[in-house]
Short mmCIF file of C-alpha atoms and ligand atoms in Angstrom, two decimals:
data_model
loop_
_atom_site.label_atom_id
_atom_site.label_comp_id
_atom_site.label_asym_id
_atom_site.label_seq_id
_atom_site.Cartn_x
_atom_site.Cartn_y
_atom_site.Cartn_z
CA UNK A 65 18.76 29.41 11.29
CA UNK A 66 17.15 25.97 12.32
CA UNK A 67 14.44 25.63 9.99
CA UNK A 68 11.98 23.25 12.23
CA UNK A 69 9.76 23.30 14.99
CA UNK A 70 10.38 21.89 18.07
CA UNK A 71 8.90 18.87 19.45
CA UNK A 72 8.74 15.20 18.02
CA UNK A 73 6.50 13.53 16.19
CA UNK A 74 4.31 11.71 18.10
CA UNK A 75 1.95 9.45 15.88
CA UNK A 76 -0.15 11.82 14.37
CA UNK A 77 -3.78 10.87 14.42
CA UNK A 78 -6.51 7.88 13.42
CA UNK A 79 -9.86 8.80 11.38
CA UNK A 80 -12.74 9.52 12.86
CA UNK A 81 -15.55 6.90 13.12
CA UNK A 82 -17.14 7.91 10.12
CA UNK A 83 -14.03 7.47 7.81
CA UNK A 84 -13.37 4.30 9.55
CA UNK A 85 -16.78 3.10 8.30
CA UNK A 86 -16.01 4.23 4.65
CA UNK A 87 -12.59 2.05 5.64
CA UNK A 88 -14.65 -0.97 5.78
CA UNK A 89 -16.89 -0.91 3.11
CA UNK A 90 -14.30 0.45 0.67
CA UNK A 91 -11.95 -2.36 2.18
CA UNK A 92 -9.99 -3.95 -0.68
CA UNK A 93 -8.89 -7.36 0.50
CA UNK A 94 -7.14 -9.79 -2.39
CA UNK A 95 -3.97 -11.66 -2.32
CA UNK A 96 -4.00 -12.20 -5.64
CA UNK A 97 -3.08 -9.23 -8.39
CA UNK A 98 -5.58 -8.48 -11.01
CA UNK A 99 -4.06 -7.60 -14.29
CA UNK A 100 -5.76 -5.26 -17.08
CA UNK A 101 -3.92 -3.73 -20.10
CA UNK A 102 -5.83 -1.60 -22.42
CA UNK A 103 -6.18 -0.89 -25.80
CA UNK A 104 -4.23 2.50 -25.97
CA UNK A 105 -1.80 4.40 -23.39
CA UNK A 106 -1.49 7.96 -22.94
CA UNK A 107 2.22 7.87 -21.37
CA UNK A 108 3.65 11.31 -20.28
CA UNK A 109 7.08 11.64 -20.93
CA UNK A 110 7.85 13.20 -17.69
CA UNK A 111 6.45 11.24 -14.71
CA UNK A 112 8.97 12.67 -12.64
CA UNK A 113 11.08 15.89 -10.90
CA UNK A 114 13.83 17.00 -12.96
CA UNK A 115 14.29 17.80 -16.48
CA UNK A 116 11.79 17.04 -19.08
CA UNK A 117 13.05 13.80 -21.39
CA UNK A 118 13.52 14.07 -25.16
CA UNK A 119 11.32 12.22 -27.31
CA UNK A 120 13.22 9.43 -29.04
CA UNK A 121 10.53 7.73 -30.82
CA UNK A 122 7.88 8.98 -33.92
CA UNK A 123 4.76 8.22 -34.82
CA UNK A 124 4.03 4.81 -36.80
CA UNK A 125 7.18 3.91 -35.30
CA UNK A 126 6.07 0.16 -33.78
CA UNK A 127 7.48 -0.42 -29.91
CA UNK A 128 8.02 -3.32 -27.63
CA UNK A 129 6.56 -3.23 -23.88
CA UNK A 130 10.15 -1.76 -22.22
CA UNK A 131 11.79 -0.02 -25.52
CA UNK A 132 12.88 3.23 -24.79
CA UNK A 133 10.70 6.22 -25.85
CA UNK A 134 11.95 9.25 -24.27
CA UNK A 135 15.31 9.85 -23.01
CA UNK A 136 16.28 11.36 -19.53
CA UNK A 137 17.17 15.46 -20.51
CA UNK A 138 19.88 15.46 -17.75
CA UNK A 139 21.41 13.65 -14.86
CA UNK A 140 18.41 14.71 -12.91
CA UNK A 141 15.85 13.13 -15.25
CA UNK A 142 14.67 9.66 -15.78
CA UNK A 143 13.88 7.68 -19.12
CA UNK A 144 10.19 7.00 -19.82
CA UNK A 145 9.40 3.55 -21.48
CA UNK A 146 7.01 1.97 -23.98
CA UNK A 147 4.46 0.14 -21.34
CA UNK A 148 2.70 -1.92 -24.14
CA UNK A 149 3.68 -3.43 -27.47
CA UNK A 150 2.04 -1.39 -30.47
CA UNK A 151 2.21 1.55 -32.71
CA UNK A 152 2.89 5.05 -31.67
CA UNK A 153 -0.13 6.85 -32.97
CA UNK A 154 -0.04 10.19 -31.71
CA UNK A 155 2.25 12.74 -29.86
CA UNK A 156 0.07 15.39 -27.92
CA UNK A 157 -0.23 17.80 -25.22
CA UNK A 158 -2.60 15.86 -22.76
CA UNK A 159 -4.11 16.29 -19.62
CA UNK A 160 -1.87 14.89 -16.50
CA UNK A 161 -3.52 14.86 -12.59
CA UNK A 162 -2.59 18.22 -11.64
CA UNK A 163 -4.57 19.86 -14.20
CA UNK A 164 -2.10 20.73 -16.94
CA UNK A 165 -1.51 19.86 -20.47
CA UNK A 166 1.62 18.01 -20.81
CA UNK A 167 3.31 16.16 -23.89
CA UNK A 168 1.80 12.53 -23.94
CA UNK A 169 2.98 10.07 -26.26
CA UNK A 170 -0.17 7.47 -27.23
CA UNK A 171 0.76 4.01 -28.20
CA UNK A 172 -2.21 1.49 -29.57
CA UNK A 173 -2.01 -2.03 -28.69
CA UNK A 174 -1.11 -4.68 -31.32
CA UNK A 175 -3.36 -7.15 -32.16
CA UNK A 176 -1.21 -9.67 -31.33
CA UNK A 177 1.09 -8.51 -28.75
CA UNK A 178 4.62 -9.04 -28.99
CA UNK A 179 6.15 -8.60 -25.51
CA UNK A 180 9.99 -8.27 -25.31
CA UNK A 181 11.36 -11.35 -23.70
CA UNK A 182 12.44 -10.60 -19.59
CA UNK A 183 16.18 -10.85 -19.44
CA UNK A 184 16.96 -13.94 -16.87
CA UNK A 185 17.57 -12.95 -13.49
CA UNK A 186 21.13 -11.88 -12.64
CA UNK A 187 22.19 -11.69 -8.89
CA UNK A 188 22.89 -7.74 -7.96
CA UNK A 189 25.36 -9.20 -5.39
CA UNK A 190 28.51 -9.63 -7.96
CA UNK A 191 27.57 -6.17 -9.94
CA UNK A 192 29.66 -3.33 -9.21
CA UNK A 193 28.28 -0.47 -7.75
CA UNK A 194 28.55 2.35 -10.93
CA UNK A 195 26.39 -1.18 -12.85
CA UNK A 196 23.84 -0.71 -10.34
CA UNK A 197 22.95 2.80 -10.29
CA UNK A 198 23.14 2.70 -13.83
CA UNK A 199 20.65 0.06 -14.43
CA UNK A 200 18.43 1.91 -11.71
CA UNK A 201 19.07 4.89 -14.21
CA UNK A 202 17.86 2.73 -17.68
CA UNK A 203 14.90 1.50 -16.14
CA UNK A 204 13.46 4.89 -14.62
CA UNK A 205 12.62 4.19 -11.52
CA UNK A 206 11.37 6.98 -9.56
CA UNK A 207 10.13 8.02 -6.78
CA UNK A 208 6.51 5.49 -6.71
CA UNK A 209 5.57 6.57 -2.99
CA UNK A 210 4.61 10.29 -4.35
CA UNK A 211 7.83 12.02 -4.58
CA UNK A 212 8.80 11.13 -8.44
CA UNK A 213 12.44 12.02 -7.32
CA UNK A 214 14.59 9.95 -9.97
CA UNK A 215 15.58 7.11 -8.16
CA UNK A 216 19.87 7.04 -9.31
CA UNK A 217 20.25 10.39 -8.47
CA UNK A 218 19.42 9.95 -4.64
CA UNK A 219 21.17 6.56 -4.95
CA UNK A 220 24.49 8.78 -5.71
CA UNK A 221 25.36 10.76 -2.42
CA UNK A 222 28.47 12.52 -2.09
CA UNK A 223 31.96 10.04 -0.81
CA UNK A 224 32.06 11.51 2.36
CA UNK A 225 28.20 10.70 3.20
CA UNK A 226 28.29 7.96 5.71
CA UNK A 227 24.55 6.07 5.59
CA UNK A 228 23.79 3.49 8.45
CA UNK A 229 20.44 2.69 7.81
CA UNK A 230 17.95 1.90 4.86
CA UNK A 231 14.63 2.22 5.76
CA UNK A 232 12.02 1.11 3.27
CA UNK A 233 8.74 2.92 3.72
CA UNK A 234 5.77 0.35 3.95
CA UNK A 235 3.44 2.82 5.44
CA UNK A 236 0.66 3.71 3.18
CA UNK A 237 -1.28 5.60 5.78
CA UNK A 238 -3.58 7.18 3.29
CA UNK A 239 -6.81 5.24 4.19
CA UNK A 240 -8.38 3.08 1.37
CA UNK A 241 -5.02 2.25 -0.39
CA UNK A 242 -3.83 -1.36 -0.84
CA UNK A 243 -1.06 -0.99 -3.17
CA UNK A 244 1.83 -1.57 -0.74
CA UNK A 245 0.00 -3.82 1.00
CA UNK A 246 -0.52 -6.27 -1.66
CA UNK A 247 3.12 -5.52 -3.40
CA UNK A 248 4.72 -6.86 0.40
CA UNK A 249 2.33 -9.90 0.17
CA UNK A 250 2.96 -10.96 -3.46
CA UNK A 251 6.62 -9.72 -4.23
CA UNK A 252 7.77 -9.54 -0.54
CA UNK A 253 11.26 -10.84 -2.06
CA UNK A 254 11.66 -8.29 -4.65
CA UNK A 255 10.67 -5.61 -2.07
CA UNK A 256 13.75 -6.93 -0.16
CA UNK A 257 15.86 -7.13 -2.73
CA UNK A 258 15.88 -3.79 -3.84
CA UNK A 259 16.85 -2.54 -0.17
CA UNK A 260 19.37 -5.15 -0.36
CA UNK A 261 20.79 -3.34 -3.52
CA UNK A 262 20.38 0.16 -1.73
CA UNK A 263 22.43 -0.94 0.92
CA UNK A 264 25.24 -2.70 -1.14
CA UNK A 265 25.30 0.90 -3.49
CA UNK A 266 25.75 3.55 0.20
CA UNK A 267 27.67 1.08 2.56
CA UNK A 268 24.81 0.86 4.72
CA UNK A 269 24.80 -1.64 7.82
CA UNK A 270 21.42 -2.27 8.33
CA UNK A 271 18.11 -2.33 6.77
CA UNK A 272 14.57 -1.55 8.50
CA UNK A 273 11.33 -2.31 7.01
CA UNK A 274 8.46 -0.28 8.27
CA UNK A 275 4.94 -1.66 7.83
CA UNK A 276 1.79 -0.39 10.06
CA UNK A 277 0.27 -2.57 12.38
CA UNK A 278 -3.10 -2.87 10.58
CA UNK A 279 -1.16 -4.98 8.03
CA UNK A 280 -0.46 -8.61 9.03
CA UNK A 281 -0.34 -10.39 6.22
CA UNK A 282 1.97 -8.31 4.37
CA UNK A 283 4.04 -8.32 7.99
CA UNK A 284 4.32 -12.28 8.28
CA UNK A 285 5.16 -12.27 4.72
CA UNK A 286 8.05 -9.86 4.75
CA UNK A 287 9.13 -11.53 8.18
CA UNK A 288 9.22 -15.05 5.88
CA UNK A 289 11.85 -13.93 3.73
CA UNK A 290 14.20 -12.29 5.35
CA UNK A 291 14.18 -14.49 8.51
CA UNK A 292 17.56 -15.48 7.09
CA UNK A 293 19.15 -11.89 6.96
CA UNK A 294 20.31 -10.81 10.73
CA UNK A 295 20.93 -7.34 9.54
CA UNK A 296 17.16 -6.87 8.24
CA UNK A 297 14.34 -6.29 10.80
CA UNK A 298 10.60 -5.66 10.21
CA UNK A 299 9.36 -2.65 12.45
CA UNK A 300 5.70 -2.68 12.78
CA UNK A 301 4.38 0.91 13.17
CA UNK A 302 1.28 2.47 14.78
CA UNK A 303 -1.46 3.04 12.12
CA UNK A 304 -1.65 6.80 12.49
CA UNK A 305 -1.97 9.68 9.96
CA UNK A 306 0.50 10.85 8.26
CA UNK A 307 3.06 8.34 9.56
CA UNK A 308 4.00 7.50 6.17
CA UNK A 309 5.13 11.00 5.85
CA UNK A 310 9.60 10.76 5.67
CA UNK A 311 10.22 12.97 8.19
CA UNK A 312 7.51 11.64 10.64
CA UNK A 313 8.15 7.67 9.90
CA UNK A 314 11.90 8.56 10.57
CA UNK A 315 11.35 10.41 14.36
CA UNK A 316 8.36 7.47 14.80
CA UNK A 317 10.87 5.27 13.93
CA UNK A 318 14.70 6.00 14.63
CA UNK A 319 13.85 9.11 16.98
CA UNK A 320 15.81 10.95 14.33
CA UNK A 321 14.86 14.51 13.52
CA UNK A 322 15.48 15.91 10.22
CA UNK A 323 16.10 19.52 9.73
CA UNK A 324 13.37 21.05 7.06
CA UNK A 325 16.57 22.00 4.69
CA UNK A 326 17.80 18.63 5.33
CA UNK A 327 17.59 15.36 4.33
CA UNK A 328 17.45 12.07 5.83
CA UNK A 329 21.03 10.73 4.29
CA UNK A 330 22.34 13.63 5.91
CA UNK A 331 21.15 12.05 9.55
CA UNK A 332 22.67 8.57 8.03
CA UNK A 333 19.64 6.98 6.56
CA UNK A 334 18.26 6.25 3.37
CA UNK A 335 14.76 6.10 2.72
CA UNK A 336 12.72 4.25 -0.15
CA UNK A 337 9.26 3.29 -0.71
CA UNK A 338 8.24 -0.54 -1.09
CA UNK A 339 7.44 0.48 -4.43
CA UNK A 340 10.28 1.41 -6.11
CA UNK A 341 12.59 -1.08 -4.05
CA UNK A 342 10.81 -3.56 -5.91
CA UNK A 343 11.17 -1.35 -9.34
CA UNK A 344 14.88 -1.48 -8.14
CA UNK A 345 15.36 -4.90 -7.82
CA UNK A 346 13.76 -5.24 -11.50
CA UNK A 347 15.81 -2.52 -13.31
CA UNK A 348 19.52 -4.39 -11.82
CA UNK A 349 18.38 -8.30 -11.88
CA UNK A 350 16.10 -8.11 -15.17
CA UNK A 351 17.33 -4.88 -16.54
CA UNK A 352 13.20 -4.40 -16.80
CA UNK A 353 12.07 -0.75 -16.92
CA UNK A 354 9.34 0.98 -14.61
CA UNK A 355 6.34 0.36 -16.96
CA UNK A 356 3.81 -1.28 -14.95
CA UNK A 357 1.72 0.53 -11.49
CA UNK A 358 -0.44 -1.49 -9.09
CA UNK A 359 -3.05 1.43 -8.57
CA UNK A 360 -5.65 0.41 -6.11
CA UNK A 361 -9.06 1.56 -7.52
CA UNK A 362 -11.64 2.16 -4.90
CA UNK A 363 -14.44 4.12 -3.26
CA UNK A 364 -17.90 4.04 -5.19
CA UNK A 365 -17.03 1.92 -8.20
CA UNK A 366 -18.45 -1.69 -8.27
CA UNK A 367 -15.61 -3.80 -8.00
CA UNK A 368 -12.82 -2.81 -5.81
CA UNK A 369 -10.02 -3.78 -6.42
CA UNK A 370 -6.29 -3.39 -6.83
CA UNK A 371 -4.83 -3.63 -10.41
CA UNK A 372 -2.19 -4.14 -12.19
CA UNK A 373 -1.51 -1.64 -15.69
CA UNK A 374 1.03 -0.19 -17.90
CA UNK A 375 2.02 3.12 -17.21
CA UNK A 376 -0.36 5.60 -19.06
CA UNK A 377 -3.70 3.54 -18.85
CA UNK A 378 -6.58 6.32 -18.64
CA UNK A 379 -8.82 6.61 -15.50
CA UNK A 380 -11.44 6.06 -17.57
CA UNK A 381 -10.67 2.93 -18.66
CA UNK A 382 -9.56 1.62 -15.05
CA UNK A 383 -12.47 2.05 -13.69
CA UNK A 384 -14.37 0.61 -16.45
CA UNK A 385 -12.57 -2.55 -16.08
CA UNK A 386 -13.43 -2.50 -12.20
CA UNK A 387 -17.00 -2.24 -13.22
CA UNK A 388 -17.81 1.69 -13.62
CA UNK A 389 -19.74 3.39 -11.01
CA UNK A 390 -21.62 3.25 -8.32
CA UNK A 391 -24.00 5.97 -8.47
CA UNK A 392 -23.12 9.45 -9.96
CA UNK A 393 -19.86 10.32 -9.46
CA UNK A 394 -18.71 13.62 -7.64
CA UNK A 395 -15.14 13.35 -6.94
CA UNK A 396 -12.32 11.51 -7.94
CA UNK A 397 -8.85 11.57 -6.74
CA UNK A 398 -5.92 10.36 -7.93
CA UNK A 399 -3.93 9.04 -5.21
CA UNK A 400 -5.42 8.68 -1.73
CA UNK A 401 -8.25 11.57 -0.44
CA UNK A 402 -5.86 13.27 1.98
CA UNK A 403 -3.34 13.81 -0.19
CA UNK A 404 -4.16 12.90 -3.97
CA UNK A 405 -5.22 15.24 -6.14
CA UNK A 406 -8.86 15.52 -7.64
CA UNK A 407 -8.91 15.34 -11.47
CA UNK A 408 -11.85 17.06 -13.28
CA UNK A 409 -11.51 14.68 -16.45
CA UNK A 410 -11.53 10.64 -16.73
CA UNK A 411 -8.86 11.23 -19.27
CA UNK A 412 -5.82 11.39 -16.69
CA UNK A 413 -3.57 8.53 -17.46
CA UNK A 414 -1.90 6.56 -14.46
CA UNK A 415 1.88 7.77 -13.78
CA UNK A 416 4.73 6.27 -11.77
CA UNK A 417 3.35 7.59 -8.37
CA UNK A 418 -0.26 6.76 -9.21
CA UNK A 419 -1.20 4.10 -6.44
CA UNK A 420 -4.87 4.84 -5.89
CA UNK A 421 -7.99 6.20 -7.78
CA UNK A 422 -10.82 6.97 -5.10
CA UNK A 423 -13.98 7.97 -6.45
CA UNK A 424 -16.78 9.49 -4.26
CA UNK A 425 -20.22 9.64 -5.49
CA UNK A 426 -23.07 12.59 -5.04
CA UNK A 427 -24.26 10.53 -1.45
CA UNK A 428 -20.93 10.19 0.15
CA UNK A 429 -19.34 13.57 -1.11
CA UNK A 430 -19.87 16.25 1.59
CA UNK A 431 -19.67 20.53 1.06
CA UNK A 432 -19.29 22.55 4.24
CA UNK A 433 -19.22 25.90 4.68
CA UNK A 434 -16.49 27.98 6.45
CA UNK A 435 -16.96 29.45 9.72
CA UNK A 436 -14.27 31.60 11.91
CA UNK A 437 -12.17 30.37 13.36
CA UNK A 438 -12.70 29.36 17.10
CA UNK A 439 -9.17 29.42 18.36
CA UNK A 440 -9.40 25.41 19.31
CA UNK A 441 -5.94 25.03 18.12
CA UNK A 442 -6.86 21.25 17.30
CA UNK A 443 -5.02 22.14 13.41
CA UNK A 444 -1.85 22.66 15.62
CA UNK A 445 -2.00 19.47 17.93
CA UNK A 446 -2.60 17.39 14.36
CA UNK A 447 0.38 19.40 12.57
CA UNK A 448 2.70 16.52 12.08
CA UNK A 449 5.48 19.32 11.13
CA UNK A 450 4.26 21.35 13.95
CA UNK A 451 3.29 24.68 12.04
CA UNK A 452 0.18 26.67 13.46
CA UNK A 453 -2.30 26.25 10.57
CA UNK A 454 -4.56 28.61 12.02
CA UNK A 455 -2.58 31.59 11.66
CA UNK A 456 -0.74 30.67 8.72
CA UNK A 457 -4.02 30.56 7.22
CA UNK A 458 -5.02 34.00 8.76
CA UNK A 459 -2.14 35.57 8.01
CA UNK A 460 -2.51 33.82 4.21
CA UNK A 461 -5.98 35.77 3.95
CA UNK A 462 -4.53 38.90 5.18
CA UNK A 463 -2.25 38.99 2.32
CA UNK A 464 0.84 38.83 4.86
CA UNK A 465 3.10 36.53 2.95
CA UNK A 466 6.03 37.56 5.33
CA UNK A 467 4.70 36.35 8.31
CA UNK A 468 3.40 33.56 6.30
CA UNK A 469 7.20 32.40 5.76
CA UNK A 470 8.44 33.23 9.28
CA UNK A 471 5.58 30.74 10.52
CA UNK A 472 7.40 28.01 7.71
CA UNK A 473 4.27 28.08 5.36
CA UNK A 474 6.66 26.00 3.07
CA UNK A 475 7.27 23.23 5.55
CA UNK A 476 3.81 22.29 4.90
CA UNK A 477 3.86 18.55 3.44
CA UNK A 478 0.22 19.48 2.61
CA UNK A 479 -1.01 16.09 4.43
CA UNK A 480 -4.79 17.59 4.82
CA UNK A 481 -4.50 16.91 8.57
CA UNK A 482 -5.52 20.66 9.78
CA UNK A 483 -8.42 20.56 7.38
CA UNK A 484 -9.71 17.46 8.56
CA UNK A 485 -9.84 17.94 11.91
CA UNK A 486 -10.83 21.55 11.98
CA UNK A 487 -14.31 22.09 13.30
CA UNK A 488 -15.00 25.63 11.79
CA UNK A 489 -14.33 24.01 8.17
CA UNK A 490 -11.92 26.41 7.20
CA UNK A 491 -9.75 25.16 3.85
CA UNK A 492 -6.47 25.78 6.18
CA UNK A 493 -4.39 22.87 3.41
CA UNK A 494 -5.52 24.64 0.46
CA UNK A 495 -4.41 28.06 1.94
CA UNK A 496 -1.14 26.93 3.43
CA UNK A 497 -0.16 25.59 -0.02
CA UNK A 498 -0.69 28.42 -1.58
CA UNK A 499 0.80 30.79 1.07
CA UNK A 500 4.09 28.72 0.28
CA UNK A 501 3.59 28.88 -3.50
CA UNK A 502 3.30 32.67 -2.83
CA UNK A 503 6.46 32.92 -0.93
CA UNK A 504 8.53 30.97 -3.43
CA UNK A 505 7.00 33.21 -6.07
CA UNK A 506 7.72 36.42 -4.44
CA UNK A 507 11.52 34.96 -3.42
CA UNK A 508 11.85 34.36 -7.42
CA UNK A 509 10.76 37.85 -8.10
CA UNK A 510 13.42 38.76 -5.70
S1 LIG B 786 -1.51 20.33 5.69
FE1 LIG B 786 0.39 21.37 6.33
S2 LIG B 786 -0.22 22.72 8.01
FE2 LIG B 786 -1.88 21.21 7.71
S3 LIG B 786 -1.41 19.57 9.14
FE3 LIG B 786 -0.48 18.98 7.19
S4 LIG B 786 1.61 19.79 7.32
FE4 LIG B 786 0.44 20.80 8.94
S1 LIG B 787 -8.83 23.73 14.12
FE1 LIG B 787 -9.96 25.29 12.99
S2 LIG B 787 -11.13 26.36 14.54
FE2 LIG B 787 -9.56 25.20 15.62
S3 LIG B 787 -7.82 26.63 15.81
FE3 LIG B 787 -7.50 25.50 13.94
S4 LIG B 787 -8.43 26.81 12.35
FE4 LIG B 787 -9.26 27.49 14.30
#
């Protein structure tokens, strides 16, 4: 059965007026990175999807920024690294963003701070492919634009897999985020290296880097260096909601449509967030692990700005170092507010995929109460995976999980679209998410 709705993407949608005032006075603007490393890290040992790592370290056991700490469990897993030089003081089940409890290994700074010495550069270009996807492997890289998928294991596609095109995602359509942004500006060479490496590992021809038109500066720069490459092109890309999405940058972008069961290496391209393409070009030319994030830290704290941090830094402590609060905080989310999730304690540590904190105090946070629906079908024009929110969410309250997954309740990408635009306020997201987390329950039980 074809498993997506008809139609193509068409560029989704821009805020409305109000969000596009927040957009300007929560505008982070620096071409410079700020750096903060604090006194303890609260590292989960899986950051990622696939299984958990085995601890390999003890505590009192003294580390080096980049020394191993847990070890990937399988082929689909990725190895979690010391992020600072210290002492392991404490192995614990600790919060993470989506609520739960998960094992944590702390590490306290040393005084004086011994950091491992970066391995001089080595050019990818006369590594063998197996080298490469094993160094991509040692370092684990993952997933940084929000998937967490280990980063070798979508780097090995079956022999018969023929991939055209790498596409590296530079569209952080979430508003308020900077991350990418500022990562094209400062390392626009590493961002093209790892691509580069991509595309030597799958064969591919070409390689496409997508930035949104709202971006210049990190446009000119990635234009700068790789004027010299004729099979690299930057694509600038309407600034639309969710165009960062896979699916919906790839029919923007390539007018190719990928099947909901599919993926995009299946329809010849590979696709990779700035992000880790940089993390890539680190784990093969420095054999550096993933240890640090730029997380851009915005919204009502005083100084907004986007920072550099090991791996495991605490909320908390971020936005201390960004000056704390302005006014009395209501709601924080990890990641951007469309799509992040809200954390109830300042305790969450920053992960791979953490590239924003947004905090919104008691003035700017705003509660609205339902009201029926009033058949506008604005949710479905918005849809970018063309699902009809409004009676998945009906049929959601009526307890009709089969209708639920005829209507492809788990095709949701849960991009807050629907929600946002809906003018009865009905939570249509939060019940689409968990009509599919129904469905996959029920098709366990089954
Ligand atoms: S949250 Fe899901 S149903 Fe709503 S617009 Fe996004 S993809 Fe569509
Ligand atoms: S946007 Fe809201 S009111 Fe309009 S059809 Fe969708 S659920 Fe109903």
């Amino acid at each position: 059965m074809r498993r997506t709705a008809p139609g193509k993407f068409t560029g989704g949608f821009s805020f409305a007026p109000s969000t596009e005032k927040f957009k300007e006075k929560w505008k982070v603007k620096q071409s410079e990175v700020v750096t903060f490393v604090p006194e303890r890290v609260y590292i989960p040992t899986q950051q990622h999807i696939g299984a958990p790592p085995k601890l390999v370290v003890d505590v009192g056991d003294r580390v080096k920024a980049g020394d191993l700490i847990a070890r990937a469990g399988d082929f689909v897993s990725a190895n979690t690294h010391a992020t600072i030089a210290g002492t392991v003081i404490d192995l614990l089940d600790w919060p993470d963003n989506s609520g739960n409890k998960v094992p944590t290994i702390v590490i306290k700074k040393e005084e004086n701070e011994v950091t491992k010495g970066s391995k001089q550069a080595e050019s990818f270009e006369s590594l063998a492919k197996e080298t490469l996807i094993d160094r991509v492997s040692a370092a684990g890289v993952v997933g940084m634009g929000g998937a967490t998928f280990p980063t070798h294991v979508k780097l090995t596609v079956d022999d018969d897999a023929e991939v055209e095109t790498i596409v590296l995602n530079g569209a952080e359509c979430e508003p308020f985020l900077e991350a990418d942004n500022l990562l094209m500006q400062v390392e626009s060479r590493k961002v093209l290296t790892g691509a580069r490496i991509a595309k030597k590992i799958l064969g591919a021809k070409k390689i496409i880097i997508a930035v949104e038109d709202d971006k210049p500066e990190a446009i000119q720069k990635m234009r700068e260096v790789t004027e010299s490459f004729t099979d690299v092109s930057i694509e600038a890309v309407a600034t639309s909601y969710p165009q960062g999405g896979e699916k919906q940058l790839l029919e923007g972008l390539l007018d190719v449509e990928v099947d909901l069961e599919g993926l995009p290496v299946d329809s010849g391209v590979y696709l990779m967030n700035v992000a880790t393409s940089a993390a890539v070009a680190d784990a093969v030319e420095r054999q550096e692990p993933l240890i640090n994030r730029l997380c851009t830290v915005t919204g009502d704290v005083k100084n907004k700005q986007t920072v550099s941090c090991p791996i495991g830094t605490l909320t908390g402590d971020l936005i201390d170092f960004c000056g704390g609060f302005e006014g009395d905080p209501r709601k924080i989310f990890v990641g951007g507010p469309m799509m992040g999730q809200a954390i109830d304690t300042l305790e969450v540590p920053i992960t791979k995929s953490s590239n924003g904190l947004v905090v919104i105090n008691t003035e700017h946070a705003m509660y609205y109460e339902e009201s029926p629906c009033i058949r506008c079908n604005l949710c479905a024009e918005v849809c970018p995976m063309r699902l009809e929110p409004q009676n998945l969410d009906l049929y959601y309250r009526a307890g009709d999980y089969k209708r639920c997954q005829d209507l492809m309740a788990d095709a949701c990408i849960n991009c807050g679209a629907c929600t946002y635009v809906c003018p009865a306020r009905r939570n249509l997201a939060k019940n689409i998410t968990a009509a599919a987390g129904k469905i996959e329950e029920l098709l366990q039980e089954a």
